[in-house]
PDB file of C-alpha atoms in Angstrom:
ATOM      1  CA  MET A   1     185.303  -6.119 130.830  1.00 46.00           C
ATOM      2  CA  THR A   2     188.946  -6.110 129.073  1.00 52.00           C
ATOM      3  CA  GLU A   3     189.948  -5.199 125.964  1.00 59.00           C
ATOM      4  CA  MET A   4     189.031  -8.724 124.658  1.00 55.00           C
ATOM      5  CA  GLY A   5     185.296  -8.289 126.711  1.00 59.00           C
ATOM      6  CA  PRO A   6     183.590  -9.325 129.767  1.00 61.00           C
ATOM      7  CA  VAL A   7     186.037 -11.603 131.925  1.00 62.00           C
ATOM      8  CA  PHE A   8     185.048 -13.419 135.348  1.00 67.00           C
ATOM      9  CA  MET A   9     187.386 -13.303 137.789  1.00 68.00           C
ATOM     10  CA  GLN A  10     187.682 -14.952 141.314  1.00 71.00           C
ATOM     11  CA  ASN A  11     189.894 -13.910 143.876  1.00 72.00           C
ATOM     12  CA  SER A  12     190.950 -16.206 146.648  1.00 75.00           C
ATOM     13  CA  THR A  13     191.681 -13.348 149.266  1.00 76.00           C
ATOM     14  CA  ILE A  14     190.882  -9.541 149.426  1.00 72.00           C
ATOM     15  CA  GLY A  15     194.857  -9.033 149.226  1.00 76.00           C
ATOM     16  CA  GLU A  16     194.461  -9.727 145.617  1.00 76.00           C
ATOM     17  CA  LEU A  17     192.636  -7.108 144.807  1.00 77.00           C
ATOM     18  CA  ASP A  18     194.215  -3.849 143.620  1.00 79.00           C
ATOM     19  CA  GLU A  19     192.203  -0.336 143.886  1.00 84.00           C
ATOM     20  CA  PRO A  20     192.883   0.977 140.690  1.00 84.00           C
ATOM     21  CA  VAL A  21     191.374  -2.046 139.052  1.00 79.00           C
ATOM     22  CA  LEU A  22     188.854  -2.650 141.361  1.00 81.00           C
ATOM     23  CA  GLU A  23     187.831   1.083 140.457  1.00 86.00           C
ATOM     24  CA  HIS A  24     187.994   0.402 136.941  1.00 83.00           C
ATOM     25  CA  ASP A  25     185.921  -2.616 137.096  1.00 80.00           C
ATOM     26  CA  LEU A  26     183.567  -0.524 139.238  1.00 84.00           C
ATOM     27  CA  ALA A  27     182.845   1.632 137.247  1.00 88.00           C
ATOM     28  CA  THR A  28     182.409  -0.798 133.901  1.00 87.00           C
ATOM     29  CA  ALA A  29     180.426  -3.234 135.501  1.00 85.00           C
ATOM     30  CA  LYS A  30     176.667  -3.942 133.878  1.00 84.00           C
ATOM     31  CA  VAL A  31     173.974  -5.575 135.310  1.00 85.00           C
ATOM     32  CA  VAL A  32     173.238  -9.089 134.885  1.00 86.00           C
ATOM     33  CA  THR A  33     169.934  -9.918 133.698  1.00 91.00           C
ATOM     34  CA  ALA A  34     167.791 -12.786 134.439  1.00 91.00           C
ATOM     35  CA  ALA A  35     168.246 -14.009 130.889  1.00 91.00           C
ATOM     36  CA  ASP A  36     171.824 -13.980 131.237  1.00 90.00           C
ATOM     37  CA  TRP A  37     171.960 -15.715 134.238  1.00 88.00           C
ATOM     38  CA  VAL A  38     169.686 -18.418 133.034  1.00 88.00           C
ATOM     39  CA  ALA A  39     172.182 -18.654 129.607  1.00 86.00           C
ATOM     40  CA  PHE A  40     175.095 -18.731 132.531  1.00 84.00           C
ATOM     41  CA  SER A  41     173.442 -21.464 134.097  1.00 86.00           C
ATOM     42  CA  TYR A  42     173.251 -23.878 131.061  1.00 84.00           C
ATOM     43  CA  HIS A  43     176.484 -23.354 130.382  1.00 79.00           C
ATOM     44  CA  TRP A  44     177.901 -23.845 134.321  1.00 77.00           C
ATOM     45  CA  GLN A  45     175.880 -27.093 134.117  1.00 79.00           C
ATOM     46  CA  ALA A  46     177.330 -28.562 131.035  1.00 74.00           C
ATOM     47  CA  CYS A  47     180.767 -27.805 132.436  1.00 66.00           C
ATOM     48  CA  TYR A  48     179.877 -29.274 135.967  1.00 68.00           C
ATOM     49  CA  GLU A  49     178.084 -32.538 134.123  1.00 69.00           C
ATOM     50  CA  ASP A  50     181.749 -32.413 132.138  1.00 66.00           C
ATOM     51  CA  ASN A  51     183.188 -33.854 135.771  1.00 67.00           C
ATOM     52  CA  ALA A  52     186.778 -32.799 134.872  1.00 67.00           C
ATOM     53  CA  ALA A  53     189.056 -31.395 137.910  1.00 69.00           C
ATOM     54  CA  LEU A  54     189.943 -28.034 136.418  1.00 79.00           C
ATOM     55  CA  ARG A  55     187.629 -25.420 134.625  1.00 78.00           C
ATOM     56  CA  LEU A  56     190.178 -23.284 132.300  1.00 80.00           C
ATOM     57  CA  THR A  57     189.122 -20.516 129.934  1.00 80.00           C
ATOM     58  CA  LEU A  58     190.707 -21.268 126.574  1.00 78.00           C
ATOM     59  CA  GLY A  59     190.188 -19.398 123.856  1.00 79.00           C
ATOM     60  CA  GLY A  60     187.655 -17.401 125.345  1.00 78.00           C
ATOM     61  CA  ARG A  61     185.773 -20.916 126.333  1.00 80.00           C
ATOM     62  CA  VAL A  62     185.298 -22.377 129.692  1.00 79.00           C
ATOM     63  CA  VAL A  63     186.582 -26.001 129.153  1.00 80.00           C
ATOM     64  CA  GLY A  64     187.151 -28.976 131.819  1.00 80.00           C
ATOM     65  CA  VAL A  65     190.632 -30.222 131.804  1.00 83.00           C
ATOM     66  CA  PRO A  66     192.406 -32.290 134.217  1.00 84.00           C
ATOM     67  CA  GLN A  67     194.134 -31.603 137.048  1.00 83.00           C
ATOM     68  CA  ASP A  68     197.518 -32.136 135.950  1.00 87.00           C
ATOM     69  CA  PHE A  69     197.084 -29.927 132.772  1.00 87.00           C
ATOM     70  CA  LEU A  70     199.035 -27.385 133.946  1.00 85.00           C
ATOM     71  CA  ASP A  71     201.793 -29.313 135.554  1.00 89.00           C
ATOM     72  CA  PRO A  72     204.072 -29.091 132.218  1.00 91.00           C
ATOM     73  CA  LEU A  73     204.327 -25.347 133.528  1.00 87.00           C
ATOM     74  CA  VAL A  74     204.845 -26.372 137.026  1.00 89.00           C
ATOM     75  CA  ARG A  75     207.420 -28.988 135.968  1.00 91.00           C
ATOM     76  CA  THR A  76     209.617 -26.106 134.503  1.00 90.00           C
ATOM     77  CA  CYS A  77     210.091 -24.384 137.882  1.00 89.00           C
ATOM     78  CA  TYR A  78     210.081 -27.204 139.982  1.00 90.00           C
ATOM     79  CA  ARG A  79     213.710 -27.880 141.457  1.00 90.00           C
ATOM     80  CA  PRO A  80     214.095 -30.986 143.879  1.00 87.00           C
ATOM     81  CA  GLU A  81     216.685 -29.235 145.805  1.00 89.00           C
ATOM     82  CA  GLN A  82     214.559 -25.979 146.773  1.00 87.00           C
ATOM     83  CA  SER A  83     211.641 -25.753 149.044  1.00 88.00           C
ATOM     84  CA  THR A  84     208.051 -25.541 147.763  1.00 87.00           C
ATOM     85  CA  ALA A  85     207.908 -22.180 148.729  1.00 89.00           C
ATOM     86  CA  GLN A  86     210.542 -21.391 146.056  1.00 90.00           C
ATOM     87  CA  THR A  87     209.362 -23.360 143.473  1.00 89.00           C
ATOM     88  CA  LEU A  88     205.808 -21.899 144.276  1.00 88.00           C
ATOM     89  CA  GLY A  89     207.459 -18.123 143.796  1.00 88.00           C
ATOM     90  CA  ARG A  90     208.511 -19.392 140.696  1.00 88.00           C
ATOM     91  CA  VAL A  91     205.788 -20.240 139.298  1.00 87.00           C
ATOM     92  CA  LEU A  92     203.608 -17.218 140.440  1.00 85.00           C
ATOM     93  CA  ALA A  93     206.009 -15.021 138.947  1.00 86.00           C
ATOM     94  CA  ASN A  94     206.213 -16.617 135.829  1.00 83.00           C
ATOM     95  CA  TYR A  95     202.937 -17.558 135.495  1.00 78.00           C
ATOM     96  CA  PRO A  96     200.209 -15.376 137.154  1.00 66.00           C
ATOM     97  CA  ILE A  97     197.134 -17.154 135.183  1.00 72.00           C
ATOM     98  CA  GLY A  98     194.564 -16.294 138.544  1.00 75.00           C
ATOM     99  CA  MET A  99     194.997 -20.227 140.312  1.00 78.00           C
ATOM    100  CA  PRO A 100     194.963 -19.473 143.592  1.00 81.00           C
ATOM    101  CA  ASN A 101     198.180 -20.082 145.822  1.00 82.00           C
ATOM    102  CA  TRP A 102     197.150 -23.288 147.078  1.00 86.00           C
ATOM    103  CA  TRP A 103     196.537 -25.436 144.168  1.00 85.00           C
ATOM    104  CA  TRP A 104     199.959 -24.439 142.868  1.00 86.00           C
ATOM    105  CA  GLN A 105     200.992 -25.817 146.000  1.00 88.00           C
ATOM    106  CA  TYR A 106     199.008 -28.755 145.689  1.00 89.00           C
ATOM    107  CA  ARG A 107     200.716 -29.307 142.299  1.00 90.00           C
ATOM    108  CA  ILE A 108     204.085 -29.077 143.352  1.00 90.00           C
ATOM    109  CA  ASP A 109     203.406 -31.448 146.360  1.00 90.00           C
ATOM    110  CA  GLN A 110     202.132 -33.851 144.020  1.00 90.00           C
ATOM    111  CA  ILE A 111     205.324 -33.801 141.318  1.00 90.00           C
ATOM    112  CA  ALA A 112     207.836 -33.920 144.149  1.00 89.00           C
ATOM    113  CA  LYS A 113     205.887 -36.829 145.559  1.00 89.00           C
ATOM    114  CA  ALA A 114     205.662 -38.639 142.241  1.00 87.00           C
ATOM    115  CA  SER A 115     209.385 -37.376 141.715  1.00 82.00           C
ATOM    116  CA  VAL A 116     210.564 -39.146 144.772  1.00 73.00           C
ATOM    117  CA  ARG A 117     209.316 -42.671 143.566  1.00 62.00           C
TER     118      ARG A 117
END
């Protein structure tokens, strides 16, 4: 739970867990009923059928977007003369929105390939 209500967060590695946050999350966790699971499954099925490459929460709703949807954010940090790791560090420092590092690195690589052409 957050000030804005319940949220779903998926971590890529156990290293992303923060002990105080984890304790808070466990203390505020609530049981998901069978009816909730069914409702979530219908919503997920609709998202799945949307066939978009990426799912984001925008305005509290999960929406499908193309894989290059966040590329403008990456381009603000991209410098052709610098390494992918440096660009990745700037992206993660400026936009910690819960995307896994490997996904950002993939998008940086795609932008780098496109700029070479």
